[in-house]
Amino acid sequence: MKRKMVLLGLWTLFLLGLLLGPVGDVGLPTAGAFSHWDKVAHFGLFGITGLVAAYSADFLKPMRMRILFGLIFGLFLAVSSEAAQKLLPYRSSSFNDLMAGVAGVSLTLLLYALLRLR
């Protein structure tokens, strides 16, 4: 159990470092038809966050509770990181980034639940 919680802690620190650290031009492709790579990144990062949180929640025995923990943890991080970005002078907050994070954690855990709980 301790190792899994350490994994969740390290992932959370990594995620917050990415979301709250100063960034310059990250060099994502913007030419062409698709220019929303940052939304894809938010979707994926928060999807992984939900899975890591659900996996790490050994202290909750029913799988449904672990999935609920992953959902609440991921949603809390998505909302709080966007709120924190609004306070930082070198970052900007975006409702669309928030929605991409919410969609990522929600859809990933829904798929996980469908696969695990059948």
Tab-separated table of N, CA and C in Angstrom:
chain	number	residue	atom	x	y	z
A	1	MET	N	0.822	-1.198	0.000
A	1	MET	CA	0.000	0.000	0.000
A	1	MET	C	0.861	1.255	0.000
A	2	LYS	N	1.915	1.264	0.771
A	2	LYS	CA	2.756	2.458	0.852
A	2	LYS	C	3.411	2.784	-0.480
A	3	ARG	N	3.844	1.753	-1.183
A	3	ARG	CA	4.483	1.992	-2.479
A	3	ARG	C	3.515	2.621	-3.469
A	4	LYS	N	2.278	2.163	-3.427
A	4	LYS	CA	1.288	2.704	-4.347
A	4	LYS	C	0.963	4.156	-4.005
A	5	MET	N	0.919	4.486	-2.730
A	5	MET	CA	0.660	5.879	-2.348
A	5	MET	C	1.853	6.772	-2.701
A	6	VAL	N	3.055	6.222	-2.615
A	6	VAL	CA	4.241	6.966	-3.048
A	6	VAL	C	4.159	7.227	-4.552
A	7	LEU	N	3.720	6.233	-5.302
A	7	LEU	CA	3.526	6.408	-6.742
A	7	LEU	C	2.542	7.546	-7.024
A	8	LEU	N	1.426	7.557	-6.294
A	8	LEU	CA	0.445	8.627	-6.474
A	8	LEU	C	1.044	9.982	-6.113
A	9	GLY	N	1.796	10.045	-5.036
A	9	GLY	CA	2.440	11.294	-4.647
A	9	GLY	C	3.441	11.780	-5.685
A	10	LEU	N	4.250	10.879	-6.202
A	10	LEU	CA	5.241	11.265	-7.223
A	10	LEU	C	4.553	11.703	-8.509
A	11	TRP	N	3.511	10.986	-8.916
A	11	TRP	CA	2.783	11.390	-10.119
A	11	TRP	C	2.157	12.773	-9.936
A	12	THR	N	1.592	13.019	-8.744
A	12	THR	CA	0.959	14.307	-8.477
A	12	THR	C	1.986	15.428	-8.526
A	13	LEU	N	3.161	15.208	-7.940
A	13	LEU	CA	4.224	16.224	-8.002
A	13	LEU	C	4.666	16.486	-9.440
A	14	PHE	N	4.808	15.423	-10.218
A	14	PHE	CA	5.171	15.566	-11.634
A	14	PHE	C	4.114	16.371	-12.381
A	15	LEU	N	2.841	16.013	-12.170
A	15	LEU	CA	1.740	16.702	-12.838
A	15	LEU	C	1.702	18.179	-12.463
A	16	LEU	N	1.816	18.471	-11.184
A	16	LEU	CA	1.785	19.871	-10.747
A	16	LEU	C	2.998	20.636	-11.254
A	17	GLY	N	4.131	19.973	-11.361
A	17	GLY	CA	5.306	20.615	-11.949
A	17	GLY	C	5.063	21.015	-13.393
A	18	LEU	N	4.414	20.137	-14.136
A	18	LEU	CA	4.083	20.456	-15.531
A	18	LEU	C	3.058	21.582	-15.629
A	19	LEU	N	2.053	21.529	-14.761
A	19	LEU	CA	0.934	22.466	-14.871
A	19	LEU	C	1.188	23.821	-14.236
A	20	LEU	N	2.089	23.877	-13.261
A	20	LEU	CA	2.299	25.135	-12.543
A	20	LEU	C	3.671	25.750	-12.772
A	21	GLY	N	4.556	25.017	-13.404
A	21	GLY	CA	5.888	25.544	-13.668
A	21	GLY	C	5.882	26.537	-14.815
A	22	PRO	N	6.912	27.370	-14.864
A	22	PRO	CA	6.996	28.318	-15.985
A	22	PRO	C	7.307	27.571	-17.279
A	23	VAL	N	6.642	27.980	-18.337
A	23	VAL	CA	6.867	27.355	-19.639
A	23	VAL	C	7.071	28.435	-20.674
A	24	GLY	N	7.851	28.099	-21.647
A	24	GLY	CA	8.004	28.959	-22.804
A	24	GLY	C	7.246	28.329	-23.943
A	25	ASP	N	7.741	28.489	-25.125
A	25	ASP	CA	7.150	27.834	-26.284
A	25	ASP	C	7.576	26.373	-26.241
A	26	VAL	N	6.631	25.479	-26.052
A	26	VAL	CA	6.964	24.065	-25.923
A	26	VAL	C	7.159	23.385	-27.274
A	27	GLY	N	6.911	24.086	-28.345
A	27	GLY	CA	7.192	23.559	-29.666
A	27	GLY	C	6.190	22.551	-30.176
A	28	LEU	N	4.968	22.597	-29.701
A	28	LEU	CA	3.949	21.705	-30.225
A	28	LEU	C	3.533	22.173	-31.606
A	29	PRO	N	3.240	21.248	-32.477
A	29	PRO	CA	2.844	21.656	-33.828
A	29	PRO	C	1.517	22.415	-33.807
A	30	THR	N	1.512	23.588	-34.427
A	30	THR	CA	0.275	24.368	-34.496
A	30	THR	C	-0.151	24.596	-35.942
A	31	ALA	N	0.704	24.277	-36.866
A	31	ALA	CA	0.333	24.451	-38.271
A	31	ALA	C	-0.571	23.306	-38.696
A	32	GLY	N	-1.426	23.572	-39.599
A	32	GLY	CA	-2.313	22.529	-40.090
A	32	GLY	C	-3.697	22.631	-39.484
A	33	ALA	N	-4.424	21.557	-39.613
A	33	ALA	CA	-5.835	21.567	-39.231
A	33	ALA	C	-6.052	21.448	-37.729
A	34	PHE	N	-5.128	20.871	-36.973
A	34	PHE	CA	-5.353	20.630	-35.552
A	34	PHE	C	-4.359	21.430	-34.720
A	35	SER	N	-4.866	22.330	-33.906
A	35	SER	CA	-3.963	23.173	-33.112
A	35	SER	C	-4.287	23.117	-31.624
A	36	HIS	N	-4.905	22.053	-31.169
A	36	HIS	CA	-5.315	21.954	-29.771
A	36	HIS	C	-4.567	20.841	-29.034
A	37	TRP	N	-3.268	20.766	-29.262
A	37	TRP	CA	-2.486	19.716	-28.636
A	37	TRP	C	-2.473	19.842	-27.120
A	38	ASP	N	-2.577	21.058	-26.603
A	38	ASP	CA	-2.580	21.221	-25.147
A	38	ASP	C	-3.822	20.590	-24.524
A	39	LYS	N	-4.923	20.593	-25.229
A	39	LYS	CA	-6.152	19.941	-24.719
A	39	LYS	C	-5.970	18.427	-24.693
A	40	VAL	N	-5.313	17.890	-25.707
A	40	VAL	CA	-5.013	16.459	-25.742
A	40	VAL	C	-4.107	16.098	-24.567
A	41	ALA	N	-3.126	16.964	-24.283
A	41	ALA	CA	-2.227	16.724	-23.152
A	41	ALA	C	-2.994	16.742	-21.831
A	42	HIS	N	-3.870	17.716	-21.644
A	42	HIS	CA	-4.683	17.768	-20.422
A	42	HIS	C	-5.554	16.519	-20.295
A	43	PHE	N	-6.182	16.114	-21.372
A	43	PHE	CA	-7.014	14.916	-21.377
A	43	PHE	C	-6.206	13.702	-20.925
A	44	GLY	N	-5.056	13.511	-21.531
A	44	GLY	CA	-4.220	12.355	-21.210
A	44	GLY	C	-3.640	12.395	-19.807
A	45	LEU	N	-3.132	13.556	-19.407
A	45	LEU	CA	-2.526	13.666	-18.073
A	45	LEU	C	-3.539	13.414	-16.964
A	46	PHE	N	-4.736	13.951	-17.107
A	46	PHE	CA	-5.727	13.737	-16.061
A	46	PHE	C	-6.363	12.351	-16.160
A	47	GLY	N	-6.385	11.762	-17.332
A	47	GLY	CA	-6.808	10.370	-17.441
A	47	GLY	C	-5.850	9.459	-16.690
A	48	ILE	N	-4.559	9.682	-16.869
A	48	ILE	CA	-3.545	8.919	-16.139
A	48	ILE	C	-3.671	9.180	-14.641
A	49	THR	N	-3.931	10.414	-14.263
A	49	THR	CA	-4.080	10.754	-12.847
A	49	THR	C	-5.204	9.948	-12.207
A	50	GLY	N	-6.335	9.861	-12.868
A	50	GLY	CA	-7.449	9.079	-12.336
A	50	GLY	C	-7.097	7.612	-12.187
A	51	LEU	N	-6.414	7.055	-13.175
A	51	LEU	CA	-6.027	5.642	-13.107
A	51	LEU	C	-5.016	5.391	-11.986
A	52	VAL	N	-4.028	6.265	-11.859
A	52	VAL	CA	-3.028	6.097	-10.806
A	52	VAL	C	-3.684	6.233	-9.432
A	53	ALA	N	-4.603	7.163	-9.284
A	53	ALA	CA	-5.293	7.342	-8.008
A	53	ALA	C	-6.146	6.118	-7.681
A	54	ALA	N	-6.878	5.594	-8.643
A	54	ALA	CA	-7.698	4.406	-8.401
A	54	ALA	C	-6.821	3.197	-8.071
A	55	TYR	N	-5.711	3.055	-8.765
A	55	TYR	CA	-4.778	1.956	-8.509
A	55	TYR	C	-4.158	2.073	-7.123
A	56	SER	N	-3.866	3.285	-6.696
A	56	SER	CA	-3.177	3.515	-5.425
A	56	SER	C	-4.087	3.436	-4.213
A	57	ALA	N	-5.373	3.426	-4.409
A	57	ALA	CA	-6.325	3.488	-3.292
A	57	ALA	C	-6.580	2.108	-2.696
A	58	ASP	N	-5.528	1.412	-2.292
A	58	ASP	CA	-5.665	0.092	-1.682
A	58	ASP	C	-6.434	0.124	-0.368
A	59	PHE	N	-6.459	1.268	0.283
A	59	PHE	CA	-7.155	1.385	1.555
A	59	PHE	C	-8.670	1.284	1.374
A	60	LEU	N	-9.137	1.387	0.153
A	60	LEU	CA	-10.556	1.193	-0.165
A	60	LEU	C	-10.705	-0.179	-0.815
A	61	LYS	N	-11.495	-1.036	-0.234
A	61	LYS	CA	-11.595	-2.410	-0.735
A	61	LYS	C	-12.493	-2.554	-1.963
A	62	PRO	N	-13.708	-2.030	-1.976
A	62	PRO	CA	-14.514	-2.227	-3.185
A	62	PRO	C	-13.943	-1.436	-4.370
A	63	MET	N	-13.901	-2.082	-5.519
A	63	MET	CA	-13.356	-1.427	-6.707
A	63	MET	C	-14.135	-0.161	-7.047
A	64	ARG	N	-15.428	-0.152	-6.808
A	64	ARG	CA	-16.236	1.040	-7.095
A	64	ARG	C	-15.768	2.230	-6.279
A	65	MET	N	-15.388	1.991	-5.032
A	65	MET	CA	-14.902	3.085	-4.177
A	65	MET	C	-13.535	3.574	-4.647
A	66	ARG	N	-12.721	2.661	-5.129
A	66	ARG	CA	-11.410	3.058	-5.646
A	66	ARG	C	-11.563	3.922	-6.896
A	67	ILE	N	-12.497	3.540	-7.750
A	67	ILE	CA	-12.754	4.325	-8.961
A	67	ILE	C	-13.327	5.687	-8.587
A	68	LEU	N	-14.222	5.730	-7.615
A	68	LEU	CA	-14.767	7.001	-7.145
A	68	LEU	C	-13.672	7.878	-6.555
A	69	PHE	N	-12.746	7.284	-5.794
A	69	PHE	CA	-11.615	8.033	-5.259
A	69	PHE	C	-10.778	8.626	-6.396
A	70	GLY	N	-10.505	7.832	-7.426
A	70	GLY	CA	-9.738	8.317	-8.576
A	70	GLY	C	-10.434	9.473	-9.268
A	71	LEU	N	-11.752	9.379	-9.392
A	71	LEU	CA	-12.530	10.448	-10.021
A	71	LEU	C	-12.471	11.724	-9.194
A	72	ILE	N	-12.711	11.614	-7.904
A	72	ILE	CA	-12.700	12.803	-7.037
A	72	ILE	C	-11.306	13.409	-6.974
A	73	PHE	N	-10.286	12.575	-6.850
A	73	PHE	CA	-8.907	13.068	-6.793
A	73	PHE	C	-8.532	13.781	-8.090
A	74	GLY	N	-8.857	13.173	-9.223
A	74	GLY	CA	-8.537	13.781	-10.519
A	74	GLY	C	-9.286	15.082	-10.749
A	75	LEU	N	-10.565	15.109	-10.396
A	75	LEU	CA	-11.350	16.337	-10.560
A	75	LEU	C	-10.833	17.445	-9.643
A	76	PHE	N	-10.468	17.085	-8.413
A	76	PHE	CA	-9.905	18.074	-7.493
A	76	PHE	C	-8.625	18.673	-8.059
A	77	LEU	N	-7.744	17.836	-8.581
A	77	LEU	CA	-6.495	18.345	-9.159
A	77	LEU	C	-6.747	19.201	-10.399
A	78	ALA	N	-7.696	18.802	-11.222
A	78	ALA	CA	-7.997	19.590	-12.427
A	78	ALA	C	-8.491	20.980	-12.056
A	79	VAL	N	-9.420	21.053	-11.125
A	79	VAL	CA	-9.974	22.348	-10.718
A	79	VAL	C	-8.938	23.181	-9.987
A	80	SER	N	-8.231	22.577	-9.039
A	80	SER	CA	-7.280	23.357	-8.238
A	80	SER	C	-6.070	23.811	-9.054
A	81	SER	N	-5.625	23.014	-10.017
A	81	SER	CA	-4.477	23.441	-10.827
A	81	SER	C	-4.856	24.601	-11.744
A	82	GLU	N	-6.063	24.580	-12.299
A	82	GLU	CA	-6.497	25.714	-13.125
A	82	GLU	C	-6.680	26.969	-12.270
A	83	ALA	N	-7.197	26.808	-11.055
A	83	ALA	CA	-7.336	27.959	-10.150
A	83	ALA	C	-5.961	28.512	-9.776
A	84	ALA	N	-5.002	27.628	-9.532
A	84	ALA	CA	-3.649	28.079	-9.195
A	84	ALA	C	-2.981	28.765	-10.381
A	85	GLN	N	-3.223	28.278	-11.590
A	85	GLN	CA	-2.644	28.912	-12.767
A	85	GLN	C	-3.139	30.346	-12.925
A	86	LYS	N	-4.363	30.583	-12.507
A	86	LYS	CA	-4.921	31.933	-12.601
A	86	LYS	C	-4.167	32.915	-11.711
A	87	LEU	N	-3.582	32.411	-10.628
A	87	LEU	CA	-2.850	33.250	-9.682
A	87	LEU	C	-1.395	33.480	-10.073
A	88	LEU	N	-0.886	32.692	-10.989
A	88	LEU	CA	0.523	32.793	-11.369
A	88	LEU	C	0.693	33.758	-12.536
A	89	PRO	N	1.662	34.675	-12.432
A	89	PRO	CA	1.823	35.671	-13.498
A	89	PRO	C	2.347	35.094	-14.813
A	90	TYR	N	3.012	33.973	-14.761
A	90	TYR	CA	3.601	33.383	-15.963
A	90	TYR	C	2.747	32.261	-16.554
A	91	ARG	N	1.565	32.034	-16.005
A	91	ARG	CA	0.644	31.028	-16.528
A	91	ARG	C	-0.715	31.650	-16.786
A	92	SER	N	-1.524	30.985	-17.557
A	92	SER	CA	-2.885	31.466	-17.772
A	92	SER	C	-3.849	30.302	-17.553
A	93	SER	N	-4.992	30.636	-17.018
A	93	SER	CA	-6.019	29.653	-16.746
A	93	SER	C	-6.957	29.565	-17.953
A	94	SER	N	-7.480	28.375	-18.199
A	94	SER	CA	-8.357	28.195	-19.344
A	94	SER	C	-9.498	27.247	-18.975
A	95	PHE	N	-10.705	27.688	-19.234
A	95	PHE	CA	-11.867	26.833	-19.001
A	95	PHE	C	-11.809	25.598	-19.899
A	96	ASN	N	-11.323	25.757	-21.113
A	96	ASN	CA	-11.216	24.623	-22.033
A	96	ASN	C	-10.193	23.596	-21.544
A	97	ASP	N	-9.100	24.057	-20.937
A	97	ASP	CA	-8.140	23.124	-20.332
A	97	ASP	C	-8.797	22.362	-19.185
A	98	LEU	N	-9.574	23.068	-18.382
A	98	LEU	CA	-10.290	22.429	-17.282
A	98	LEU	C	-11.240	21.360	-17.815
A	99	MET	N	-11.988	21.689	-18.844
A	99	MET	CA	-12.934	20.723	-19.403
A	99	MET	C	-12.214	19.521	-20.027
A	100	ALA	N	-11.052	19.758	-20.620
A	100	ALA	CA	-10.269	18.642	-21.166
A	100	ALA	C	-9.795	17.735	-20.044
A	101	GLY	N	-9.375	18.299	-18.918
A	101	GLY	CA	-8.967	17.501	-17.769
A	101	GLY	C	-10.124	16.727	-17.168
A	102	VAL	N	-11.264	17.375	-17.032
A	102	VAL	CA	-12.467	16.715	-16.499
A	102	VAL	C	-12.883	15.572	-17.428
A	103	ALA	N	-12.871	15.825	-18.714
A	103	ALA	CA	-13.229	14.778	-19.675
A	103	ALA	C	-12.231	13.626	-19.620
A	104	GLY	N	-10.954	13.947	-19.487
A	104	GLY	CA	-9.925	12.905	-19.441
A	104	GLY	C	-10.095	11.974	-18.258
A	105	VAL	N	-10.237	12.538	-17.068
A	105	VAL	CA	-10.378	11.693	-15.884
A	105	VAL	C	-11.712	10.961	-15.907
A	106	SER	N	-12.768	11.614	-16.331
A	106	SER	CA	-14.098	10.991	-16.329
A	106	SER	C	-14.195	9.849	-17.336
A	107	LEU	N	-13.796	10.090	-18.566
A	107	LEU	CA	-13.920	9.063	-19.599
A	107	LEU	C	-12.954	7.901	-19.380
A	108	THR	N	-11.765	8.199	-18.914
A	108	THR	CA	-10.799	7.133	-18.651
A	108	THR	C	-11.295	6.217	-17.540
A	109	LEU	N	-11.805	6.808	-16.454
A	109	LEU	CA	-12.294	5.973	-15.362
A	109	LEU	C	-13.607	5.275	-15.712
A	110	LEU	N	-14.410	5.871	-16.553
A	110	LEU	CA	-15.619	5.194	-17.020
A	110	LEU	C	-15.238	3.946	-17.814
A	111	LEU	N	-14.296	4.080	-18.712
A	111	LEU	CA	-13.825	2.928	-19.492
A	111	LEU	C	-13.203	1.881	-18.572
A	112	TYR	N	-12.396	2.325	-17.618
A	112	TYR	CA	-11.783	1.419	-16.650
A	112	TYR	C	-12.853	0.665	-15.858
A	113	ALA	N	-13.891	1.390	-15.421
A	113	ALA	CA	-14.969	0.770	-14.663
A	113	ALA	C	-15.729	-0.255	-15.512
A	114	LEU	N	-15.986	0.089	-16.750
A	114	LEU	CA	-16.684	-0.843	-17.632
A	114	LEU	C	-15.885	-2.122	-17.847
A	115	LEU	N	-14.573	-1.992	-17.922
A	115	LEU	CA	-13.718	-3.164	-18.131
A	115	LEU	C	-13.545	-3.977	-16.857
A	116	ARG	N	-13.441	-3.310	-15.709
A	116	ARG	CA	-13.173	-4.000	-14.437
A	116	ARG	C	-14.411	-4.537	-13.744
A	117	LEU	N	-15.535	-3.891	-13.890
A	117	LEU	CA	-16.705	-4.225	-13.089
A	117	LEU	C	-17.740	-5.063	-13.824
A	118	ARG	N	-17.391	-5.612	-14.951
A	118	ARG	CA	-18.386	-6.427	-15.660
A	118	ARG	C	-18.397	-7.837	-15.200
